[in-house]
PDB file of C-alpha atoms in Angstrom:
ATOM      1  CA  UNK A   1     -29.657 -24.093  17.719  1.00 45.00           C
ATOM      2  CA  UNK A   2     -27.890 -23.270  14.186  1.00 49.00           C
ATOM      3  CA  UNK A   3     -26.167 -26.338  12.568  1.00 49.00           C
ATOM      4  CA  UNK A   4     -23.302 -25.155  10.631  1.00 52.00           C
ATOM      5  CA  UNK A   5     -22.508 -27.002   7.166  1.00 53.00           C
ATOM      6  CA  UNK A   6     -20.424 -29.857   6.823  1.00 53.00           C
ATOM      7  CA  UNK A   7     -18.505 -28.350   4.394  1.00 53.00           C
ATOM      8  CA  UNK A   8     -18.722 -24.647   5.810  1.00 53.00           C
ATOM      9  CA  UNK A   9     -15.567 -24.792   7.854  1.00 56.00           C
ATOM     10  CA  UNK A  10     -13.665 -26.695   5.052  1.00 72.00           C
ATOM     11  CA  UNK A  11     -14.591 -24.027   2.828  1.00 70.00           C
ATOM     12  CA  UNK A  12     -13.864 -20.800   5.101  1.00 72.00           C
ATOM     13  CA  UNK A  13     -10.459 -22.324   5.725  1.00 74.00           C
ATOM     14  CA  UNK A  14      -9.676 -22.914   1.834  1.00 77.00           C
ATOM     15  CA  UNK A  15     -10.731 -19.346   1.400  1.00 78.00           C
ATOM     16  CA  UNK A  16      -8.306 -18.042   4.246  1.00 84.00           C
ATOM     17  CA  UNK A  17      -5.350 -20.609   2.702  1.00 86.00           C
ATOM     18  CA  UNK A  18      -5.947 -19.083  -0.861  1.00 88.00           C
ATOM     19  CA  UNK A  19      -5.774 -15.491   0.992  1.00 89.00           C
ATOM     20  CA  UNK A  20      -2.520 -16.290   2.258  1.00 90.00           C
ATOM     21  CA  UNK A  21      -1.209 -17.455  -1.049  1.00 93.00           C
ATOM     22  CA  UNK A  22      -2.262 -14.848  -3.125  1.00 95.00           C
ATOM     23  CA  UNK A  23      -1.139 -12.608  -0.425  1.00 96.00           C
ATOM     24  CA  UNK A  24       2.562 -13.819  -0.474  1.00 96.00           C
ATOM     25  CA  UNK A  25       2.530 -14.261  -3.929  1.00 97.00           C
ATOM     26  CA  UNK A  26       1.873 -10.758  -4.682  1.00 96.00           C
ATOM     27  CA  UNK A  27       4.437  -9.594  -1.944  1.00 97.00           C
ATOM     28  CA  UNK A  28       7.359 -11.550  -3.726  1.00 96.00           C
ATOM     29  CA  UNK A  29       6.556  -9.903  -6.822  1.00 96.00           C
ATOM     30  CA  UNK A  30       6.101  -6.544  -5.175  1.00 96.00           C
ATOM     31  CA  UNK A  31       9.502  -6.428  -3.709  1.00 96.00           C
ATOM     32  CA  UNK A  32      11.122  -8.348  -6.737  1.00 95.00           C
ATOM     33  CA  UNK A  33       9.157  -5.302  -9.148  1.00 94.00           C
ATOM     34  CA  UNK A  34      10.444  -2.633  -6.758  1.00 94.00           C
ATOM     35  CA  UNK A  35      14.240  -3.412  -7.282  1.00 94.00           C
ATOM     36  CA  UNK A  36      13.859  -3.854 -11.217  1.00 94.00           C
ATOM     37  CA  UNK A  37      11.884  -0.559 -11.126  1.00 94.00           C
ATOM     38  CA  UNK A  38      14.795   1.186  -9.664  1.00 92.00           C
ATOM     39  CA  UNK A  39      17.479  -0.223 -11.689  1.00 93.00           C
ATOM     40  CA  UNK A  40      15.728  -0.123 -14.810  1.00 93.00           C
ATOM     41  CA  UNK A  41      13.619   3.148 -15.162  1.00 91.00           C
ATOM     42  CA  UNK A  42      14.818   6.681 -15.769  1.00 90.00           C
ATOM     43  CA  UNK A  43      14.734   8.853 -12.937  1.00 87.00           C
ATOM     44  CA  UNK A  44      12.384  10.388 -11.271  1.00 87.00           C
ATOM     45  CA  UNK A  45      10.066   7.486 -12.302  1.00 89.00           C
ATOM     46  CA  UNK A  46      12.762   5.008 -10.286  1.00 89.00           C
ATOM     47  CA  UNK A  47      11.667   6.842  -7.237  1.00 86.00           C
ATOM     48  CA  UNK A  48       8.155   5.976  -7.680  1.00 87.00           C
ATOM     49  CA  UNK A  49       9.004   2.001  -7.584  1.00 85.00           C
ATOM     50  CA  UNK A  50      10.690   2.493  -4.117  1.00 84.00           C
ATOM     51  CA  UNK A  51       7.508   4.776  -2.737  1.00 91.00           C
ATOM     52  CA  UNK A  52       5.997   3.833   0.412  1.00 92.00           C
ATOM     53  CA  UNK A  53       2.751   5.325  -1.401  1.00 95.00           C
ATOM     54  CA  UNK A  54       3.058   2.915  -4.287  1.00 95.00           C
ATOM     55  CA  UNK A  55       3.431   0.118  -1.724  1.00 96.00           C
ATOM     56  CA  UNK A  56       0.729   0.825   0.446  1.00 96.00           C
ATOM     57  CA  UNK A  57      -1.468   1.072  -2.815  1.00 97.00           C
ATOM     58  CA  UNK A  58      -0.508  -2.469  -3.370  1.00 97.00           C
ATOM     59  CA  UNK A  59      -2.277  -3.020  -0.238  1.00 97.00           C
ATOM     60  CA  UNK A  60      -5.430  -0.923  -1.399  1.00 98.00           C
ATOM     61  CA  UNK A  61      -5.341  -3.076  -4.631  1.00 97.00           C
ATOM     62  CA  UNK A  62      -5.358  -6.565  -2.992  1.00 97.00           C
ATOM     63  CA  UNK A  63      -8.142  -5.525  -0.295  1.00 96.00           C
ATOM     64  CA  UNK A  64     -10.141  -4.299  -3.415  1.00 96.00           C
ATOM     65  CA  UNK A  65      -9.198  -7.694  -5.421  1.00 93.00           C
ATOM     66  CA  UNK A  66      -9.977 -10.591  -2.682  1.00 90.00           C
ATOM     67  CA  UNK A  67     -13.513  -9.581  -2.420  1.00 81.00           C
ATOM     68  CA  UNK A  68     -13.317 -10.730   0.969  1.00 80.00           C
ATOM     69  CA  UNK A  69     -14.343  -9.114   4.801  1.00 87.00           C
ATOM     70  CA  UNK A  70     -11.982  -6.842   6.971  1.00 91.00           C
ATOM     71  CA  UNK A  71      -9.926  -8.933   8.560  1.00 92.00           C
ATOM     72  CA  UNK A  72      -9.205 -11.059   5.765  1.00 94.00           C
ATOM     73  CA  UNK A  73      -8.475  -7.821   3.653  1.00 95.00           C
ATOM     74  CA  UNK A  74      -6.220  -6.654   6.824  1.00 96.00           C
ATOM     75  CA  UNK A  75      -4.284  -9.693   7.030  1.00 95.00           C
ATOM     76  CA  UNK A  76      -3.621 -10.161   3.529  1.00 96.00           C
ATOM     77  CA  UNK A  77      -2.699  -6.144   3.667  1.00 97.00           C
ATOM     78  CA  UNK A  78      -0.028  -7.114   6.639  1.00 97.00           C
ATOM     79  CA  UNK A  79       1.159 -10.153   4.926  1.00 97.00           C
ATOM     80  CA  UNK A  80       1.553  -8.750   1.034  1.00 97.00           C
ATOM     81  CA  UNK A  81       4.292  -5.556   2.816  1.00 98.00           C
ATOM     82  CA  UNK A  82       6.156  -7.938   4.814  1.00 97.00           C
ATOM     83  CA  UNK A  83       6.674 -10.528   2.074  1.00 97.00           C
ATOM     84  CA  UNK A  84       7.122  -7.373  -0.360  1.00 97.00           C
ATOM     85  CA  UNK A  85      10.015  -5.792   2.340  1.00 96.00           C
ATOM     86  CA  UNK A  86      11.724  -9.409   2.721  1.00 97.00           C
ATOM     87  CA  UNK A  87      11.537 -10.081  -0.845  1.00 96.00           C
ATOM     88  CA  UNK A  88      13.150  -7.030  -1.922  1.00 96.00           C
ATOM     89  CA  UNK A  89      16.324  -7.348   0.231  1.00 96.00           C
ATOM     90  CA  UNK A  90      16.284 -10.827  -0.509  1.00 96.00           C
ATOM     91  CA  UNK A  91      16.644  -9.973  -4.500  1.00 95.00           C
ATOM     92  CA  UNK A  92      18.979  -7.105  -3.780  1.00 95.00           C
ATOM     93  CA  UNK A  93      21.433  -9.816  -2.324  1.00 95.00           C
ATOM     94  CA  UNK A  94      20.530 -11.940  -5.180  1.00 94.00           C
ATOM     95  CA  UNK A  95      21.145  -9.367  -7.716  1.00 92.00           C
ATOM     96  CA  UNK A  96      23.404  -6.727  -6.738  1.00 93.00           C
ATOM     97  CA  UNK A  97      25.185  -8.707  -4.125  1.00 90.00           C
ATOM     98  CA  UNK A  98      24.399  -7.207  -0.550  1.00 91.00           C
ATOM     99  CA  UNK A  99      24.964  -8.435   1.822  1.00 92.00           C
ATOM    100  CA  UNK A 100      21.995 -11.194   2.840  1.00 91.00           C
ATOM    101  CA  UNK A 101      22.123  -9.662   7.046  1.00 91.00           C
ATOM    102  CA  UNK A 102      20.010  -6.969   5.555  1.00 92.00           C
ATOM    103  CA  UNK A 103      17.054  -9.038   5.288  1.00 94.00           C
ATOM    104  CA  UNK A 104      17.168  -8.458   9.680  1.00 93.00           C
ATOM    105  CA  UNK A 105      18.736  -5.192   9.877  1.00 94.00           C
ATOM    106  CA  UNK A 106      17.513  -2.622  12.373  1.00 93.00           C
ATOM    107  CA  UNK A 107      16.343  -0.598   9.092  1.00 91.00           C
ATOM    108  CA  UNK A 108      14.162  -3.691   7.947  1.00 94.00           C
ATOM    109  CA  UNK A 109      12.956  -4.333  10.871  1.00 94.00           C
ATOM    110  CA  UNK A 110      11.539  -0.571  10.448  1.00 92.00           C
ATOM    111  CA  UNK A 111      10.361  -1.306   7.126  1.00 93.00           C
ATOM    112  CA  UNK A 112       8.195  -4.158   8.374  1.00 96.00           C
ATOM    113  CA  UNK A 113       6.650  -2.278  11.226  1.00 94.00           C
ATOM    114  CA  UNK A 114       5.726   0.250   8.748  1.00 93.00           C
ATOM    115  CA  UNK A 115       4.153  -2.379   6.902  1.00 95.00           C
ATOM    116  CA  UNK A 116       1.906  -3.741   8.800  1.00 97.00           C
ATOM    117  CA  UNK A 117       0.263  -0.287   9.522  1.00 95.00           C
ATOM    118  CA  UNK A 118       0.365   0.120   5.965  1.00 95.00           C
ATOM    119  CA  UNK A 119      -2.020  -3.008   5.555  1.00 97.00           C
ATOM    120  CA  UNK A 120      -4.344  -2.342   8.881  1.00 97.00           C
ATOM    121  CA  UNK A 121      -5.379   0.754   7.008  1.00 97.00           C
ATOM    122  CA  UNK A 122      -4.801   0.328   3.019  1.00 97.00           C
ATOM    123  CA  UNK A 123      -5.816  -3.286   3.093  1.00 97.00           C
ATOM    124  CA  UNK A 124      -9.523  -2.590   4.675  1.00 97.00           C
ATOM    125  CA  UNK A 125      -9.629   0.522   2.605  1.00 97.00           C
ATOM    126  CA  UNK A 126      -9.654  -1.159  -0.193  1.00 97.00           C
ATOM    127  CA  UNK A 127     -12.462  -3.952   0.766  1.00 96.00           C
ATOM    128  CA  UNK A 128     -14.763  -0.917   1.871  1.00 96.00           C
ATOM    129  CA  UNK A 129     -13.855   0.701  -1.780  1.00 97.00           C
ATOM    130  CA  UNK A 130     -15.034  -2.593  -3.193  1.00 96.00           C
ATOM    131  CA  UNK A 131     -17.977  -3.168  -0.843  1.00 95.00           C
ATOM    132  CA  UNK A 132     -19.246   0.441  -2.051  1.00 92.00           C
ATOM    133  CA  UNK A 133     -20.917   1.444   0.956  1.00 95.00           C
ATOM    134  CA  UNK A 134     -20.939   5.737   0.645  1.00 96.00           C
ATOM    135  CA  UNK A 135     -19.080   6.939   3.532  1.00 97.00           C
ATOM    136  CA  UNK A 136     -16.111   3.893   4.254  1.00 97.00           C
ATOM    137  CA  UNK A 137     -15.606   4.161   0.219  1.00 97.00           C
ATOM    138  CA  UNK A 138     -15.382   8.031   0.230  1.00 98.00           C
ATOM    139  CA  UNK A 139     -13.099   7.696   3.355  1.00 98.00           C
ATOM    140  CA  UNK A 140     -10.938   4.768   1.629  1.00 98.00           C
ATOM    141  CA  UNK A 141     -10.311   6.807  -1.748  1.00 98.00           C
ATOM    142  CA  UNK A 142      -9.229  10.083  -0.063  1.00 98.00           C
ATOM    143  CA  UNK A 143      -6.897   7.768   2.292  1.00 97.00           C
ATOM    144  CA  UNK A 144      -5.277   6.550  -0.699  1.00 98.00           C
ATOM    145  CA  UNK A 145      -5.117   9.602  -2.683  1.00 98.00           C
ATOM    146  CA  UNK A 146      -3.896  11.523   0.874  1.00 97.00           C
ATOM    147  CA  UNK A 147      -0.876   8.827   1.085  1.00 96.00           C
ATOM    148  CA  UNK A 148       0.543  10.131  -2.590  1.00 97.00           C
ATOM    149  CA  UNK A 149      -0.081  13.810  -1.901  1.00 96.00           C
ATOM    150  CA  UNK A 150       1.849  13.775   2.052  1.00 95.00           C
ATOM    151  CA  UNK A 151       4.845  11.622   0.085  1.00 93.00           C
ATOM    152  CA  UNK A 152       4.768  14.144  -3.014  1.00 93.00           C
ATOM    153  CA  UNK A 153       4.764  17.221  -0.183  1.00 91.00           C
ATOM    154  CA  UNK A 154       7.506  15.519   1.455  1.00 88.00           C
ATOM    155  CA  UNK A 155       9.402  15.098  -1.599  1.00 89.00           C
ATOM    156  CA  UNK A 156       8.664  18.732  -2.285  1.00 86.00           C
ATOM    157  CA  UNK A 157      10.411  19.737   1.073  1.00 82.00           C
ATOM    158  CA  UNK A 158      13.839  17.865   0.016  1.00 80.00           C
ATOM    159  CA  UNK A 159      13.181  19.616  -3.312  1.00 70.00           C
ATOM    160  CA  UNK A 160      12.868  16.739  -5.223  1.00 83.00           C
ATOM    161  CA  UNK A 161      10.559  18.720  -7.505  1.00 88.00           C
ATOM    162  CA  UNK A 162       9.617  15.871  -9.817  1.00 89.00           C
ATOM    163  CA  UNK A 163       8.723  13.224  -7.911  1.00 91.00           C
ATOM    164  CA  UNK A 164       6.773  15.516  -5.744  1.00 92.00           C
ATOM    165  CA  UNK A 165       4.814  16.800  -8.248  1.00 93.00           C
ATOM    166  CA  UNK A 166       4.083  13.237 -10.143  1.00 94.00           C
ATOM    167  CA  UNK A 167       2.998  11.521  -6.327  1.00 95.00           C
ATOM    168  CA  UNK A 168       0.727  14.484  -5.505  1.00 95.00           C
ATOM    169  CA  UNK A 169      -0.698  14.566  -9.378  1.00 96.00           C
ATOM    170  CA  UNK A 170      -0.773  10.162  -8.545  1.00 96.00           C
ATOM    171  CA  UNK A 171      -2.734  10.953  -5.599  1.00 97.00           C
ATOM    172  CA  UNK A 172      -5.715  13.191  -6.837  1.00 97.00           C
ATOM    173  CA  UNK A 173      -5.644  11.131 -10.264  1.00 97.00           C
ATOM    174  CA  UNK A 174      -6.709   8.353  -8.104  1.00 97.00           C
ATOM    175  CA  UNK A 175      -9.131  10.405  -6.024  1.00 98.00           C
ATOM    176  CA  UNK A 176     -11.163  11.341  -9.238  1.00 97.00           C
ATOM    177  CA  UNK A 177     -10.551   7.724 -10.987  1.00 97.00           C
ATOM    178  CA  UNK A 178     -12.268   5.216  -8.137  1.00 97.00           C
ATOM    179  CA  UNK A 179     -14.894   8.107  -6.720  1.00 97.00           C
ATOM    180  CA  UNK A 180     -17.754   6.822  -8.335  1.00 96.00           C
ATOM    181  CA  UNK A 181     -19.610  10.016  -8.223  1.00 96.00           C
ATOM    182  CA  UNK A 182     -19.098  13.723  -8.469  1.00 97.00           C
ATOM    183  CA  UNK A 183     -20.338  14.031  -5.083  1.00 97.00           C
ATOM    184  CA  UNK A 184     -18.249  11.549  -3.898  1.00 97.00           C
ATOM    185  CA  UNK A 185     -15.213  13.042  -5.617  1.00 97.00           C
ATOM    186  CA  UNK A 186     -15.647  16.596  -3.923  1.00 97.00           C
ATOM    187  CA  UNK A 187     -16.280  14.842  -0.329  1.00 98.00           C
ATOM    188  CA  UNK A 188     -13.072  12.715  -1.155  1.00 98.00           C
ATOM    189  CA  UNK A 189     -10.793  15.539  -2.033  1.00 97.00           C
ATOM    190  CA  UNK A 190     -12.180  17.630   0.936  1.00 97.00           C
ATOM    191  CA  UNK A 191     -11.062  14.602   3.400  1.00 97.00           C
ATOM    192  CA  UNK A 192      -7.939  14.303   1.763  1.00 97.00           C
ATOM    193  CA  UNK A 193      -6.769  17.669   2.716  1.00 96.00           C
ATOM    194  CA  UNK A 194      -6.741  16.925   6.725  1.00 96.00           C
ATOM    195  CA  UNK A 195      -5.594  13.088   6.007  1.00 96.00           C
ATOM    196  CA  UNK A 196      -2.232  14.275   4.021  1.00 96.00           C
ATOM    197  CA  UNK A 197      -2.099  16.701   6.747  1.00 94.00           C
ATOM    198  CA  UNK A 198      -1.304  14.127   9.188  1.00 93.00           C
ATOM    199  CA  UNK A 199       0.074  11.795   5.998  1.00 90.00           C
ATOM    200  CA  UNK A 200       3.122  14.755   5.653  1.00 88.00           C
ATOM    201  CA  UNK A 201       3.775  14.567   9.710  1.00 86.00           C
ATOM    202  CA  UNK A 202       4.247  11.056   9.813  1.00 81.00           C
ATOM    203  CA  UNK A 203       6.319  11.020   6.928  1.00 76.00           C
ATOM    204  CA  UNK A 204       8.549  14.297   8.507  1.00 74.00           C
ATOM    205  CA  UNK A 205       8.554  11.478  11.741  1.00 71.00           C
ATOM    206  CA  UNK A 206       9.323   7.971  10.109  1.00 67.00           C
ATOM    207  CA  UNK A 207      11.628   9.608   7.443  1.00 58.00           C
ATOM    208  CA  UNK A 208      10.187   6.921   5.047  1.00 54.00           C
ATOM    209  CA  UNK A 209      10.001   8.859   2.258  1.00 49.00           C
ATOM    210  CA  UNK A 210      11.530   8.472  -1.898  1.00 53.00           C
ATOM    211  CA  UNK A 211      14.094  11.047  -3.070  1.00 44.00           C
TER     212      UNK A 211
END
């Protein structure tokens, strides 16, 4: 029979504690940075701080940064949108004065639901980029790259031609920036096609969309 460490549970639960953290530490700045973006940059690039693309990159990014397993990376996924959602409205009625109800509003309570798909599948996408396994890192890339292109072709459709055309230029920029190979690049961009597929019907269903 295995004896475990001591010091191994102590040490697994620090590492959860400091996932948490950094997990609702990024949130509040996510949602604080998505407000400022829209007030403060020229359009269409204010569109781009309110994307649902952007956020769920955010996701991608921490999953990628925390070095840690699945579930951690899917947890802190789930936990940096919900923050990020509460933590806008919250600085919205801070800031603009809205009214402070919105932070439980039918339409938040949307938002968060949204979010915590967004980090079951962008938070774990971005541990298996990091891990570098072939396959789960080919399939995470064109996941990420597929969320800008289905936003930018649902922009497109309420012909907000900009922002369209900078999300789906965002989305293979970021296809041929983390593939790590020219295979892997061509593989990548051939998944992404089906995945923004079924990216651009989910956004024509949610409605959760910029512009």
């Amino acid at each position: 029979m295995t004896v475990s460490s001591p010091t191994a549970v102590p040490t697994r639960v620090r590492g959860r504690a400091a996932t948490l953290l950094v997990a609702v530490l990024a949130g509040l700045a996510l949602g604080a940075v998505d407000l400022a973006g829209q007030l403060l940059l020229p359009y269409p690039w204010a569109n781009l701080a309110n994307s649902p693309a952007v956020w769920a990159a955010a996701a991608f990014a921490l999953g990628a940064g925390l070095r840690a397993g699945r579930a951690r990376a899917i947890a802190a996924g789930i936990v940096l949108l919900l923050v990020a959602v509460e933590s806008y409205y919250l600085a919205a009625t801070l800031v603009l004065g809205d009214d402070l109800a919105n932070l439980w509003s039918p339409t938040t309570l949307i938002w968060l639901f949204a979010g915590v798909l967004a980090g079951v599948v962008f938070g774990p996408a971005g541990a298996a980029w990091r891990a570098g396994r072939w396959w789960p890192a080919t399939v995470a890339v064109a996941l990420l790259g597929a969320v800008f292109v289905a936003e930018g072709a649902r922009a497109f459709r309420t012909v907000n031609l900009p922002t369209g055309a900078i999300l789906a230029v965002l989305g293979l920029a970021l296809v041929l920036l983390l593939a790590r190979s020219a295979r892997q690049r061509l593989v990548a961009l051939a998944v992404l096609v089906p995945l923004a597929a079924l990216g651009a019907v989910g956004y024509l269903g949610a409605g959760l969309a910029t512009g």
